[in-house]
Each structure stands twice: as C-alpha cells, then as structure tokens.
Coordinates of C-alpha atoms in Angstrom, one line a residue:
M1 CA 74.2 129.3 142.7
T2 CA 73.6 131.6 139.6
Q3 CA 76.8 132.4 137.6
A4 CA 77.4 135.8 136.1
L5 CA 76.9 136.0 132.4
S6 CA 80.3 136.2 130.6
P7 CA 80.6 139.5 128.7
P8 CA 80.8 139.2 124.9
T9 CA 84.4 139.5 123.9
T10 CA 84.2 139.8 120.1
P11 CA 82.3 142.1 117.7
R12 CA 80.2 139.2 116.5
E13 CA 79.3 138.2 120.1
R14 CA 78.4 141.8 121.0
A15 CA 76.3 142.1 117.9
M16 CA 74.4 138.8 118.6
V17 CA 73.8 139.9 122.2
A18 CA 72.5 143.3 121.1
E19 CA 70.2 141.7 118.6
M20 CA 68.8 139.3 121.2
E21 CA 68.3 142.2 123.6
A22 CA 66.4 144.1 120.9
H23 CA 64.3 141.0 120.1
L24 CA 63.4 140.5 123.8
A25 CA 62.4 144.1 124.1
A26 CA 60.2 143.7 121.0
I27 CA 58.5 140.7 122.6
T28 CA 57.9 142.8 125.8
R29 CA 56.3 145.6 123.7
A30 CA 54.1 143.1 121.7
A31 CA 52.8 141.6 125.0
G32 CA 51.3 145.0 125.9
G33 CA 52.1 144.7 129.6
S34 CA 50.8 141.1 129.9
L35 CA 53.4 139.0 131.6
E36 CA 51.5 135.9 130.6
R37 CA 51.6 136.7 126.9
E38 CA 55.3 137.6 127.2
L39 CA 56.1 134.3 128.8
Q40 CA 54.2 132.4 126.1
A41 CA 56.2 134.1 123.4
L42 CA 59.4 133.4 125.2
Y43 CA 58.5 129.7 125.7
L44 CA 57.8 129.4 121.9
L45 CA 61.2 131.0 121.2
A46 CA 62.8 128.6 123.6
V47 CA 61.3 125.5 122.0
E48 CA 62.5 126.5 118.5
R49 CA 66.0 127.5 119.6
E50 CA 66.5 124.5 121.9
E51 CA 65.5 122.0 119.2
L52 CA 67.8 123.8 116.8
A53 CA 70.7 123.4 119.3
V54 CA 69.8 119.7 119.8
V55 CA 70.6 119.0 116.2
G56 CA 73.4 121.5 116.1
Y57 CA 75.3 119.7 118.8
G58 CA 74.2 116.1 118.6
G59 CA 73.3 115.6 114.9
A60 CA 75.2 113.3 112.5
D61 CA 76.8 116.2 110.6
V62 CA 78.5 117.8 113.5
Q63 CA 79.5 114.4 115.0
G64 CA 80.9 113.5 111.6
R65 CA 82.8 116.8 111.5
I66 CA 84.4 115.9 114.9
A67 CA 85.5 112.6 113.5
R68 CA 87.6 114.5 110.9
L69 CA 89.4 116.8 113.4
G70 CA 93.1 116.7 113.3
A71 CA 93.6 115.1 116.7
R72 CA 94.1 111.7 118.3
V73 CA 91.0 109.5 118.8
E74 CA 90.9 110.1 122.5
V75 CA 90.7 113.9 122.0
R76 CA 88.0 113.5 119.4
A77 CA 86.0 111.3 121.8
I78 CA 86.2 114.0 124.5
V79 CA 85.0 116.7 122.0
A80 CA 82.2 114.4 120.8
H81 CA 81.1 113.7 124.3
A82 CA 81.1 117.4 125.3
L83 CA 78.8 118.4 122.5
R84 CA 76.6 115.4 122.8
W85 CA 76.1 116.2 126.4
A86 CA 75.2 119.8 125.5
A87 CA 72.7 118.4 123.0
R88 CA 71.1 116.3 125.8
D89 CA 70.9 119.4 128.0
E90 CA 69.2 121.3 125.2
R91 CA 66.7 118.5 124.7
T92 CA 65.6 118.7 128.4
H93 CA 65.3 122.5 128.0
A94 CA 63.0 122.0 125.0
V95 CA 60.9 119.5 127.0
L96 CA 60.4 122.1 129.8
A97 CA 59.4 124.9 127.4
R98 CA 56.9 122.6 125.5
G99 CA 55.5 121.3 128.8
L100 CA 54.9 124.9 130.1
L101 CA 53.0 125.7 126.9
S102 CA 51.0 122.4 127.0
G103 CA 50.1 123.0 130.6
L104 CA 48.1 126.1 129.6
R105 CA 45.6 123.8 127.8
R106 CA 45.2 126.0 124.8
L107 CA 45.0 124.4 121.3
R108 CA 46.5 127.5 119.6
L109 CA 49.6 127.4 121.8
R110 CA 50.0 123.6 121.3
L111 CA 49.9 124.0 117.6
Q112 CA 52.4 126.9 117.8
A113 CA 54.6 124.8 120.0
L114 CA 54.5 122.0 117.5
A115 CA 55.4 124.4 114.6
A116 CA 58.3 125.8 116.7
D117 CA 59.4 122.3 117.4
V118 CA 59.5 121.3 113.8
G119 CA 60.9 124.6 112.7
G120 CA 63.8 124.3 115.2
L121 CA 64.6 120.7 114.0
V122 CA 64.5 121.8 110.4
A123 CA 66.6 124.9 111.0
G124 CA 69.1 122.9 113.1
W125 CA 69.5 120.3 110.3
S126 CA 69.9 123.0 107.6
A127 CA 72.5 124.9 109.6
A128 CA 74.4 121.7 110.4
V129 CA 74.4 120.7 106.7
L130 CA 75.6 124.1 105.5
Q131 CA 78.3 124.4 108.2
H132 CA 79.8 120.9 108.2
T133 CA 79.4 119.4 104.7
T134 CA 80.7 120.2 101.3
R135 CA 79.0 120.5 97.9
R136 CA 80.9 117.3 96.8
S137 CA 80.0 115.3 99.9
A138 CA 76.3 116.3 100.2
P139 CA 75.1 118.2 97.1
F140 CA 71.4 117.5 97.4
S141 CA 71.3 118.1 101.2
R142 CA 73.1 121.4 100.8
L143 CA 70.6 122.5 98.1
V144 CA 67.7 121.7 100.3
A145 CA 69.4 123.3 103.3
R146 CA 70.2 126.5 101.4
T147 CA 66.6 126.7 100.3
V148 CA 65.4 126.3 103.8
A149 CA 67.8 129.0 105.0
L150 CA 66.7 131.4 102.3
L151 CA 63.0 130.9 103.2
G152 CA 63.8 131.3 106.9
A153 CA 65.6 134.6 106.2
L154 CA 62.7 135.9 104.1
A155 CA 60.3 135.0 106.9
G156 CA 62.5 136.8 109.4
K157 CA 63.4 133.6 111.3
V158 CA 67.2 133.9 110.7
P159 CA 68.8 136.7 112.6
R160 CA 71.1 138.9 110.6
T161 CA 74.0 138.0 112.8
A162 CA 73.4 134.3 112.1
R163 CA 73.3 134.5 108.3
A164 CA 77.0 134.7 107.8
A165 CA 77.4 131.4 109.8
L166 CA 75.2 129.5 107.4
Q167 CA 78.1 128.3 105.2
Q168 CA 80.9 125.7 105.3
Q169 CA 83.4 126.8 107.9
S170 CA 86.1 125.5 110.2
F171 CA 85.3 123.8 113.5
T172 CA 86.7 126.8 115.4
A173 CA 84.4 129.1 113.4
F174 CA 81.5 126.9 114.3
C175 CA 82.5 127.1 118.0
A176 CA 82.9 130.9 117.8
F177 CA 79.4 131.3 116.5
Q178 CA 77.9 129.0 119.0
V179 CA 79.5 131.0 121.9
G180 CA 77.4 133.9 120.8
A181 CA 74.3 131.7 120.5
E182 CA 74.8 130.4 124.0
L183 CA 75.1 134.0 125.3
T184 CA 71.8 134.9 123.8
A185 CA 70.2 131.7 125.0
A186 CA 71.2 132.5 128.6
L187 CA 69.7 136.0 128.2
S188 CA 66.4 134.5 127.1
W189 CA 66.2 132.0 129.9
E190 CA 67.1 134.7 132.5
R191 CA 64.3 136.8 131.2
I192 CA 61.9 133.9 131.6
S193 CA 63.2 133.3 135.2
S194 CA 62.6 137.0 136.1
L195 CA 59.1 137.0 134.7
A196 CA 58.2 133.7 136.4
A197 CA 59.3 135.2 139.7
Q198 CA 57.1 138.3 139.0
V199 CA 54.0 136.0 138.6
N200 CA 55.0 134.1 141.7
D201 CA 55.8 130.9 140.0
M202 CA 59.0 130.3 141.9
R203 CA 59.4 126.7 140.8
V204 CA 59.6 127.7 137.2
S205 CA 61.8 130.7 138.1
R206 CA 64.3 128.4 139.9
T207 CA 64.2 125.8 137.1
T208 CA 64.8 128.3 134.3
A209 CA 67.5 130.1 136.2
R210 CA 69.2 126.7 136.4
I211 CA 68.7 126.3 132.6
A212 CA 70.4 129.7 132.1
S213 CA 73.3 128.3 134.1
D214 CA 73.4 125.3 131.7
E215 CA 73.7 127.7 128.7
R216 CA 76.5 129.6 130.4
K217 CA 78.3 126.3 130.9
H218 CA 77.9 125.5 127.2
E219 CA 79.4 128.9 126.3
R220 CA 82.4 128.1 128.5
V221 CA 82.8 124.6 126.9
L222 CA 82.7 126.2 123.4
R223 CA 85.4 128.7 124.5
V224 CA 87.6 125.8 125.6
L225 CA 87.1 124.0 122.3
L226 CA 87.7 127.2 120.4
A227 CA 91.0 127.7 122.1
A228 CA 92.0 124.0 121.6
F229 CA 92.0 123.9 117.8
D230 CA 93.4 126.1 115.1
E231 CA 91.7 127.5 112.0
H232 CA 92.6 124.3 110.1
D233 CA 90.8 122.1 112.7
R234 CA 94.1 120.8 114.2
L235 CA 94.7 120.4 117.9
R236 CA 97.1 123.1 119.0
P237 CA 100.7 121.9 119.8
G238 CA 101.4 120.9 123.3
L239 CA 97.7 120.1 124.2
E240 CA 96.9 116.6 125.2
A241 CA 93.6 114.7 125.9
I242 CA 94.1 114.9 129.6
D243 CA 94.5 118.7 129.4
L244 CA 91.3 119.1 127.5
A245 CA 89.5 116.8 129.8
R246 CA 90.5 118.7 132.9
Q247 CA 89.5 122.1 131.4
L248 CA 86.1 120.7 130.6
E249 CA 85.7 118.9 133.9
A250 CA 86.3 122.1 135.7
I251 CA 83.2 123.5 134.0
D252 CA 81.1 120.3 134.9
P253 CA 82.3 116.7 135.1
A254 CA 79.4 115.8 132.8
F255 CA 81.2 117.2 129.8
V256 CA 83.9 114.5 129.9
P257 CA 83.4 110.8 129.5
G258 CA 83.1 108.9 132.8
H259 CA 86.5 107.3 132.6
A260 CA 88.2 110.7 132.2
R261 CA 86.6 112.2 135.3
A262 CA 88.6 112.6 138.5
L263 CA 85.8 111.2 140.6
P264 CA 83.8 108.7 138.4
S265 CA 80.4 107.3 139.5
P266 CA 80.2 103.7 140.7
L267 CA 77.9 103.1 137.8
G268 CA 79.6 102.3 134.6
Q269 CA 82.7 100.7 136.2
G270 CA 81.8 97.2 135.0
G271 CA 83.1 94.2 136.9
A272 CA 81.3 90.8 137.3
V273 CA 77.8 90.3 136.3
H274 CA 76.6 87.0 137.8
V275 CA 74.0 85.0 135.9
A276 CA 72.3 81.7 137.1
E277 CA 69.8 79.6 135.2
D278 CA 67.5 76.7 136.1
P279 CA 64.7 75.3 133.9
R280 CA 62.6 74.6 137.0
A281 CA 62.6 78.3 137.8
A282 CA 61.3 78.9 134.3
R283 CA 58.3 76.8 135.2
G284 CA 57.5 78.9 138.3
D285 CA 59.1 76.6 140.9
A286 CA 59.5 78.9 143.9
A287 CA 62.3 76.7 145.5
A288 CA 64.3 76.9 142.3
A289 CA 63.9 80.6 142.0
R290 CA 65.1 81.0 145.6
Q291 CA 68.1 78.8 144.8
L292 CA 69.0 81.0 141.8
L293 CA 69.0 84.0 144.0
R294 CA 71.3 82.4 146.5
A295 CA 73.5 81.2 143.6
V296 CA 74.2 84.8 142.4
L297 CA 74.3 86.5 145.8
V298 CA 75.6 84.0 148.4
D299 CA 77.6 81.5 146.4
T300 CA 79.5 84.3 144.7
G301 CA 80.1 86.2 148.0
L302 CA 78.5 89.3 146.5
L303 CA 76.1 89.8 149.4
D304 CA 78.8 89.2 152.1
R305 CA 81.1 91.7 150.4
L306 CA 78.3 94.2 150.4
F307 CA 77.7 93.9 154.1
A308 CA 81.4 94.0 154.9
G309 CA 81.4 97.7 153.8
A310 CA 78.1 98.6 155.6
P311 CA 77.6 99.8 159.2
P312 CA 76.4 97.2 161.7
N313 CA 72.6 96.4 161.5
P314 CA 72.1 98.4 158.4
A315 CA 68.7 99.7 157.3
V316 CA 68.1 98.3 153.8
A317 CA 65.9 99.9 151.1
V318 CA 65.1 97.8 148.1
K319 CA 63.3 99.3 145.1
T320 CA 61.2 96.7 143.5
T321 CA 58.6 96.2 140.7
F322 CA 54.9 95.5 141.1
M323 CA 52.7 98.6 140.5
M324 CA 52.1 97.8 136.8
A325 CA 50.1 94.7 138.0
Y326 CA 46.6 94.6 136.7
D327 CA 45.3 91.1 137.2
A328 CA 46.8 88.4 139.4
R329 CA 46.4 85.8 136.6
D330 CA 49.1 87.7 134.7
P331 CA 52.3 87.9 136.8
S332 CA 54.4 89.3 134.0
P333 CA 54.6 92.8 135.3
V334 CA 55.6 91.7 138.8
V335 CA 58.7 90.4 140.6
D336 CA 58.4 86.8 141.8
P337 CA 57.2 87.0 145.4
A338 CA 59.5 84.1 146.3
L339 CA 62.4 86.3 145.4
L340 CA 61.1 89.1 147.6
E341 CA 60.9 86.8 150.5
E342 CA 64.2 85.1 150.0
L343 CA 66.1 88.3 149.5
A344 CA 64.6 89.7 152.8
L345 CA 65.7 86.5 154.6
L346 CA 69.2 86.8 153.2
L347 CA 69.4 90.4 154.3
R348 CA 68.0 89.7 157.7
A349 CA 70.4 86.8 158.2
R350 CA 73.3 89.3 157.7
G351 CA 72.0 91.7 160.3
A352 CA 69.7 94.1 158.5
S353 CA 67.7 95.9 161.0
R354 CA 65.0 96.8 158.6
V355 CA 64.2 95.7 155.0
S356 CA 61.9 98.1 153.1
Y357 CA 60.6 97.3 149.7
L358 CA 59.8 100.6 147.9
E359 CA 57.3 101.2 145.2
A360 CA 55.2 104.2 144.0
P361 CA 51.8 104.8 142.4
N362 CA 51.6 105.4 138.7
H363 CA 49.0 106.8 136.3
Y364 CA 46.7 103.8 136.7
D365 CA 45.3 105.5 139.9
R366 CA 43.8 108.2 137.6
F367 CA 41.5 105.5 136.1
F368 CA 41.0 102.8 138.7
G369 CA 40.4 102.7 142.4
G370 CA 42.3 100.5 144.9
R371 CA 45.6 101.5 143.3
S372 CA 47.6 102.6 146.3
V373 CA 50.9 100.8 147.0
A374 CA 49.5 99.2 150.1
E375 CA 46.4 98.0 148.3
V376 CA 48.2 96.5 145.3
A377 CA 50.7 94.8 147.6
R378 CA 47.9 93.2 149.6
Y379 CA 46.2 92.1 146.4
L380 CA 49.4 90.4 145.3
G381 CA 50.0 88.8 148.7
F382 CA 53.2 90.8 149.4
E383 CA 53.0 90.6 153.2
S384 CA 55.7 89.2 155.4
P385 CA 57.2 89.5 158.9
H386 CA 60.6 89.9 157.2
Y387 CA 60.0 93.0 155.3
E388 CA 57.7 96.1 155.0
V389 CA 56.2 97.6 151.8
V390 CA 56.6 101.4 151.6
D391 CA 55.0 103.9 149.3
C392 CA 58.2 105.9 148.4
S393 CA 56.2 108.8 147.1
A394 CA 54.6 109.4 150.5
A395 CA 57.8 110.6 152.2
Q396 CA 60.1 112.7 150.1
S397 CA 63.2 114.7 151.1
P398 CA 64.5 117.8 149.3
H399 CA 67.8 117.3 147.6
D400 CA 70.0 119.7 145.6
F401 CA 70.9 117.6 142.6
A402 CA 74.2 118.4 140.9
R403 CA 72.7 118.6 137.4
G404 CA 69.4 118.4 135.7
H405 CA 66.1 120.0 136.6
A406 CA 63.5 117.2 136.5
Q407 CA 63.9 116.2 140.2
T408 CA 63.9 118.3 143.4
T409 CA 63.2 115.5 146.0
V410 CA 64.0 111.9 146.6
S411 CA 62.4 109.1 148.6
T412 CA 63.3 109.6 152.3
H413 CA 63.7 105.8 152.8
W414 CA 66.1 105.5 149.8
K415 CA 68.1 108.6 150.7
G416 CA 68.5 107.5 154.4
A417 CA 69.2 103.8 153.8
D418 CA 72.5 102.4 154.8
L419 CA 72.3 100.0 151.8
R420 CA 70.3 100.6 148.6
L421 CA 69.3 97.6 146.4
V422 CA 67.1 97.2 143.4
L423 CA 65.2 94.0 142.6
A424 CA 63.5 94.5 139.3
K425 CA 61.6 92.4 136.7
M426 CA 63.0 92.0 133.2
R427 CA 60.6 93.7 130.9
T428 CA 60.6 95.1 127.3
N429 CA 59.6 98.7 126.6
P430 CA 58.4 100.1 123.2
S431 CA 60.5 103.2 123.4
W432 CA 63.4 102.4 125.7
L433 CA 63.4 98.8 124.4
V434 CA 64.1 97.5 127.9
T435 CA 63.1 98.3 131.4
L436 CA 65.5 96.6 133.8
T437 CA 67.2 97.5 137.1
M438 CA 68.1 101.1 136.5
A439 CA 64.8 102.0 135.0
G440 CA 63.1 100.5 138.0
L441 CA 64.3 103.5 140.0
D442 CA 62.4 106.1 138.0
S443 CA 59.7 106.6 140.6
L444 CA 62.0 107.4 143.6
G445 CA 61.4 111.1 143.1
R446 CA 58.5 112.7 141.2
R447 CA 55.7 110.5 140.0
T448 CA 56.6 109.1 136.6
D449 CA 53.4 110.4 135.0
E450 CA 54.6 113.9 135.9
L451 CA 57.6 113.4 133.7
L452 CA 56.0 111.4 130.9
F453 CA 53.1 113.1 129.2
E454 CA 52.8 116.2 127.0
D455 CA 52.5 118.8 129.8
R456 CA 55.6 117.5 131.7
Q457 CA 58.1 120.1 132.9
G458 CA 61.0 117.6 133.0
D459 CA 62.2 114.6 131.1
L460 CA 61.7 111.1 132.5
V461 CA 65.0 109.7 131.5
S462 CA 66.9 112.8 132.7
G463 CA 65.0 112.5 136.0
L464 CA 66.0 108.9 136.3
M465 CA 69.7 109.8 135.7
M466 CA 69.6 112.4 138.4
L467 CA 68.4 109.9 140.9
L468 CA 71.0 107.3 139.8
D469 CA 73.8 109.9 140.0
A470 CA 72.9 111.2 143.5
F471 CA 71.9 107.9 145.1
P472 CA 73.1 104.9 143.0
P473 CA 72.1 101.4 144.1
H474 CA 74.8 99.4 145.9
L475 CA 73.5 96.1 144.4
A476 CA 71.2 95.2 141.5
V477 CA 69.2 92.0 141.0
L478 CA 67.1 91.2 138.0
D479 CA 64.3 88.7 138.0
A480 CA 64.1 86.9 134.6
T481 CA 62.8 83.6 136.0
H482 CA 59.3 83.1 134.5
H483 CA 56.5 85.2 132.9
V484 CA 58.9 87.7 131.5
P485 CA 57.0 90.2 129.3
D486 CA 58.6 90.5 125.9
G487 CA 57.6 91.8 122.5
L488 CA 56.9 95.5 121.7
T489 CA 54.6 96.4 124.7
G490 CA 55.8 94.0 127.4
I491 CA 55.9 96.6 130.2
L492 CA 52.1 96.8 129.9
G493 CA 51.6 93.1 130.6
D494 CA 52.0 90.1 128.4
P495 CA 49.6 87.1 128.1
D496 CA 52.2 85.2 126.1
P497 CA 55.5 85.9 128.0
S498 CA 58.9 84.3 127.9
H499 CA 60.3 82.0 130.6
P500 CA 64.1 82.3 130.7
G501 CA 64.6 80.8 134.1
R502 CA 67.4 83.3 135.0
V503 CA 68.5 85.6 137.8
Y504 CA 71.1 88.3 137.3
A505 CA 73.1 90.2 140.0
A506 CA 75.9 92.8 140.0
R507 CA 77.3 95.7 142.0
D508 CA 77.1 97.9 138.8
A509 CA 73.5 98.2 137.7
L510 CA 74.5 99.7 134.4
A511 CA 76.8 96.8 133.6
L512 CA 74.0 94.3 134.5
D513 CA 71.4 96.1 132.3
L514 CA 73.7 96.1 129.3
V515 CA 74.4 92.4 129.6
A516 CA 70.7 91.6 130.1
A517 CA 69.8 93.8 127.1
R518 CA 72.3 92.0 124.9
H519 CA 70.8 88.7 126.0
M520 CA 67.3 90.1 125.1
G521 CA 68.5 90.7 121.5
I522 CA 69.0 94.5 121.7
R523 CA 71.8 95.3 119.2
H524 CA 71.3 99.1 119.0
L525 CA 70.2 101.5 121.8
P526 CA 68.1 104.5 120.7
G527 CA 69.6 107.8 121.7
S528 CA 66.5 108.6 123.8
S529 CA 66.7 105.3 125.8
A530 CA 67.7 105.2 129.4
L531 CA 70.7 102.9 128.7
S532 CA 72.0 105.2 125.9
F533 CA 71.6 108.2 128.2
A534 CA 73.4 106.3 131.0
L535 CA 76.4 105.6 128.8
D536 CA 76.9 109.4 128.5
W537 CA 75.9 110.3 132.0
F538 CA 78.2 107.7 133.6
D539 CA 80.5 105.6 131.4
D540 CA 80.5 102.6 129.1
P541 CA 81.4 99.5 131.2
R542 CA 81.1 96.9 128.4
S543 CA 84.8 96.5 127.8
V544 CA 85.5 95.9 131.5
T545 CA 82.5 93.7 132.3
V546 CA 82.8 89.9 132.8
V547 CA 79.8 87.6 132.8
Q548 CA 80.0 84.9 135.3
G549 CA 77.5 82.2 134.3
P550 CA 75.3 81.7 131.1
D551 CA 76.2 84.4 128.5
A552 CA 73.9 83.3 125.7
P553 CA 70.9 85.0 124.2
L554 CA 67.5 84.2 125.7
H555 CA 65.5 81.8 123.5
P556 CA 62.7 82.0 122.7
F557 CA 62.4 85.7 123.3
K558 CA 60.6 88.4 121.3
S559 CA 62.8 91.5 121.1
P560 CA 61.1 94.8 120.5
H561 CA 63.6 95.2 117.6
R562 CA 63.1 91.7 116.1
N563 CA 62.0 93.0 112.6
D564 CA 61.6 96.1 110.6
A565 CA 57.9 96.5 111.6
T566 CA 58.6 96.5 115.3
I567 CA 61.6 98.8 114.8
F568 CA 59.3 101.3 113.0
L569 CA 56.6 101.0 115.7
S570 CA 59.2 101.4 118.4
S571 CA 60.3 104.7 116.9
L572 CA 56.7 106.0 117.0
A573 CA 55.9 104.6 120.5
Y574 CA 57.1 107.4 122.7
P575 CA 55.7 110.4 120.8
V576 CA 52.4 108.6 120.3
Y577 CA 52.0 107.6 123.9
V578 CA 53.1 111.0 125.2
A579 CA 51.0 113.2 122.9
G580 CA 47.9 110.9 122.5
G581 CA 45.5 109.1 124.7
D582 CA 44.9 111.7 127.5
K583 CA 47.8 110.7 129.7
G584 CA 47.7 107.0 128.8
S585 CA 44.0 106.5 129.0
L586 CA 43.9 104.6 125.7
W587 CA 46.6 102.1 126.7
L588 CA 44.9 100.6 129.7
P589 CA 45.0 96.8 130.5
L590 CA 41.9 94.7 131.3
M591 CA 42.1 95.4 135.0
D592 CA 40.7 93.1 137.7
T593 CA 37.8 95.3 138.5
Q594 CA 36.9 93.4 141.6
A595 CA 40.0 94.7 143.2
F596 CA 40.5 97.8 141.0
P597 CA 37.1 99.3 140.0
M598 CA 37.2 101.7 137.1
L599 CA 36.5 105.3 138.2
E600 CA 35.0 106.3 134.8
R601 CA 34.2 104.0 131.9
G602 CA 34.9 106.5 129.2
S603 CA 32.9 107.0 126.0
L604 CA 32.0 104.2 123.6
L605 CA 34.7 105.4 121.2
T606 CA 37.3 105.4 124.0
R607 CA 36.4 101.9 125.0
A608 CA 36.6 100.7 121.4
V609 CA 40.0 102.2 120.9
R610 CA 41.3 100.7 124.1
A611 CA 40.0 97.2 123.1
S612 CA 41.5 97.7 119.6
L613 CA 45.0 98.6 120.9
R614 CA 45.0 95.6 123.3
A615 CA 44.0 93.3 120.4
V616 CA 46.6 94.7 117.9
F617 CA 49.5 94.9 120.3
G618 CA 48.6 92.0 122.6
F619 CA 49.1 93.6 125.9
G620 CA 47.2 93.9 129.2
K621 CA 45.1 90.7 128.8
P622 CA 45.2 87.9 131.4
P623 CA 46.3 84.6 129.8
R624 CA 43.6 82.1 129.0
P625 CA 43.3 79.2 131.4

C-alpha cells in the first residue's frame, strides 16, 4: 500500500523538494512531450543518485563515523545495520534503473548509464569523505574529494541545496541532509511510476511505486536517528538500544538486526549443524553416501523431530541441484543420485504422501536443446517410484512479498508444501565464493537469468533473500561427498574436483552454509555475496552454532580466495559475467551434444573465446578417462 509522502518540515527540506520539483519539470520540458525520453532521463538520474546513496550509507567513511558515535556498542550496531540496510535497498534500486535502460538496447543509453553509475559512485565517495573525515585524518582524500565536488558544481551536477552539506559535519547534520535527499528521491520514483502507468507498463509502475515507498522508509529511519543523537553525536539521555530498535522496527523490521526483532526469522538462529564423513563416500561409494545421510538425519533425530511438527502424511518439496549438468562424465554440478533416492525413502518411511524434487531451467536452454527439467533428469537417470521431478518454473503462484521487488511469484509446489527441504551440492562460485543450500533456492521464483544479466530489473541475491524470507526451508542438507567442484569457477563444472566425503545437515540453512563456507577456506565474505546479504537480512548465527561431527577444513580443497590472483579475479567475476558474453554465451561448457544439441554454433571468434576461457579457467570439460 502506497504511503503518503511526509511533508518537508525544515527550510532546507522545503528548498530541496522545491529544487527537485523544478528539476523534474525541466526534464519534462526537455522531453518535448515524449514520455519515453522523459523516462530515460529519469532512469539516468536514478542510477546516479542511487549509486551515490549506496556509498553514502554503506561506505567505509560513514560506517567509521558510526563507530565513533557517543553511544554503547549495541546502539552503534543498530545504527550501522539500519544504514547498511538502506544502502542495500539503494543498490537494488540502481540495478532496476540500469536494467530498464539496458533493456532498450541502445548503445548511447548504455554508455550514459555507465557514466551515471561511475559518476554516482565518485560523487558518493567524495561526499562521504568531506562529511565524515577531517583534514588531519584524511588530507589527500579530502583534497581529491574537494576537487571532485568543485568540478561537479561547475558542471551543474551538485544541486545548490547540497553544496553546504559537502563539509565536515555532525552525524545529526548528515541525517538532516539525508532526510531531504530521501524526500527528493521519493518524488523522482513517484514520477517514474506515474509515467510508466501512462505507457501501460504496469509492472514497472508497481515496482517503482514500491521503490518510492522504500525511500519514504529511509526518510523515516533518518528522522529517528536524527532525534536519537545530539549535535555532539551523543545518544540523548534516557534512550536505550531497545528503544531505538523498536522505533526502527516499527518502520520495517529489516532496519534492525535479526536478534533485535520481535519476530525473528528461523534463519540465522543457529543451533546444531551435523556433519558426517566417510572416505568411502569420497570414492563414490553409494552405500557409504546413503549411510552418511542416515547419520546426519536419522541417528541425530533431526528428521523425526521435523516430522513431529508436521501434519500427518505431509507433502514434501525438496529443492535440489542438477540443472548445471552438461556431461554425465562430470558429476561435479549434480547431487549424488544415491542421496536423492535415500532421502526419498527416509521421507516416505515417515509418512510423506508425496516427495517432489524441484529444479528449474537456466540460461543453457538459450544455447542448447534438450534442456528442460524433465529431459535433463532423464539424462541423469533421476527416475524413481519414490519421488517425482518437478519443473518449479512451470507452476508459479503470486505472492505479496514483505520487502524487495525482484520477485512477484513463487513455485506453487514450494509454497504449498507441508515440509520444505533443500538438498544441494557443495560448489564454489567466482563472485559469491560459495553456492550451497540457500543459494540453491534462487530459481524458485523468476528464472535466474532474468535476475543475472545486464538488462535485469531485479537483483539475484535480493530475489533469493525474498524467497528465503517468505518461505524458508525447514531442513537443509548439503552433499559434499565426491566430485565437489572447487577453485574459482566450480559452479560451471570441474574436471579436477575435490572429494571431501562429507554430508551436512541442519534446521538452519544459514548456519549450515556458514559452517561449510568456513570448511571451504572462506575467511571473508564479499558484501555482494549471498551469505553476506543473508547476515543482514536475517541474523548472524555463528556465535550460537554448534558443529556436531568433523569441524576441520576440507583438504585438499581449492578455495576461490586461495591466493591474491584468485581474489582479484573473483572481484571481477560478477561484472564481467553480467556485462559481457551476451548473457553467458562465452562461458559455456563442452556440452554432451548427443543429448543437448547446440542450437547455434556461433561465430569462429565466439567459439575461440569459449575454448580459451575453458582452457584458462579449467571449467566445463569432462574429466579424461
């Protein structure tokens, strides 16, 4: 439901709103009556402003400023979380605006979007340096930032009402300025929503109206913070962490850490993570793999406790992993079929009326035939009287998600199941570093390629969090038995995989994934990764997680962050994959063309680049006999 825009309450706020209204009117006049040109100009404005806000709320300078506030550590943690969450919101808004421009397929607009993107990041950094550092603490950075601000003012990029804010100031002065900035952002997005409705793009109209609502929430958060601190950055007398948390939670629970919410998610609560290991399972022994599954689910009582809270004869949906398969000779992208069969038997033995394994198509079906879920399942031999394989993209149910805008539907089987499980394969990922149980749920709503490439109108990790928030799994199981793809590009298939001989299980998928990531040698989670996002969206369970079973690093195992070179390549992976290669066309494995015929070979240059990437990064090639 659309919230009313809060009226500006100070002379500065009124001046900022008036300046934005004049700017929007100028954009309308410049468009000469063309709604399309007006929308394009507004999208470019949004890209620049949203990227500026990403740095303004989530950058190192403002987070460092929060660490110096005159308040107890728990208060500072709440403030840091609130602004970090606002930064994540702004990032998803920028993704949408860029995607809308990229979707127009015009080189000029793409270049303008890139310039706006870079301009916003530079402007955000400059403003943060000038507002939150001193000449003594950062003399060179302030000199560069002052130069950038001067050039921006000369170019007309710095509004008059913003120029006074580009100086060292108190935290409350920063919040006061940002209140006005959020009021103007809401005005801009509301104009986009109105124009989108006029051109009959109701999906964009609804999405951008929701973004305007996000901006209004940010304004309310900033007003709460403004009232909580005095001009010397000290918490006002009589205010405690719980008071601040409840005020922010009343705006949206996402603005406070998970443990401070009145109704926390089941994800991020920690508890036991069960791990079992057997060298025979590492060699592909199916009986040993089945025994490991029973060890973590049956011997621990985990499965029986799960069914004790379920209705009689429950329908069970299990999201699993096999659609990245490309050649049966390389089982690294696929869950062990013995585990699929054993889990179905265990569920049936406890009264499950139906066991449905869910998977969804991915971008490979743009390049190869035979890539439906049913066809790939048959190719891999995933057929049994004890379970069914379901294409979860084929039946989707509408859902009104509490936050975010990347998803509007969810798998009907997943939503309607009495019990929801995930059985995923341990895999490395060049940008997220790991793809484990939570990441395995990313295709329960929109196709992942709709949220992955340059013209996407939503963010893949945000879309994943929306699904996890609304429909979390009741139980998570991770296959790390044999042929576990490691290294930088493991998710694309690995001819030289690791063989840990392990199975993991837990009620809390986030706790499980954090334990498994630590065992995989991941010491630092990039801010853009699914696990890092989950820590903010839900909570950090590491201090209340207990590992039952082996708790040692996997060895040998090639971590995506094993040296400086892979760390550097990992940082480039996502932007290169998203912006280059025509939606992944350059990063294709050597598919078994008997089962999956190539729809179009591509040019000689394209084929040469594909072969070179496979050779350099060592992915997508069946192992030699």
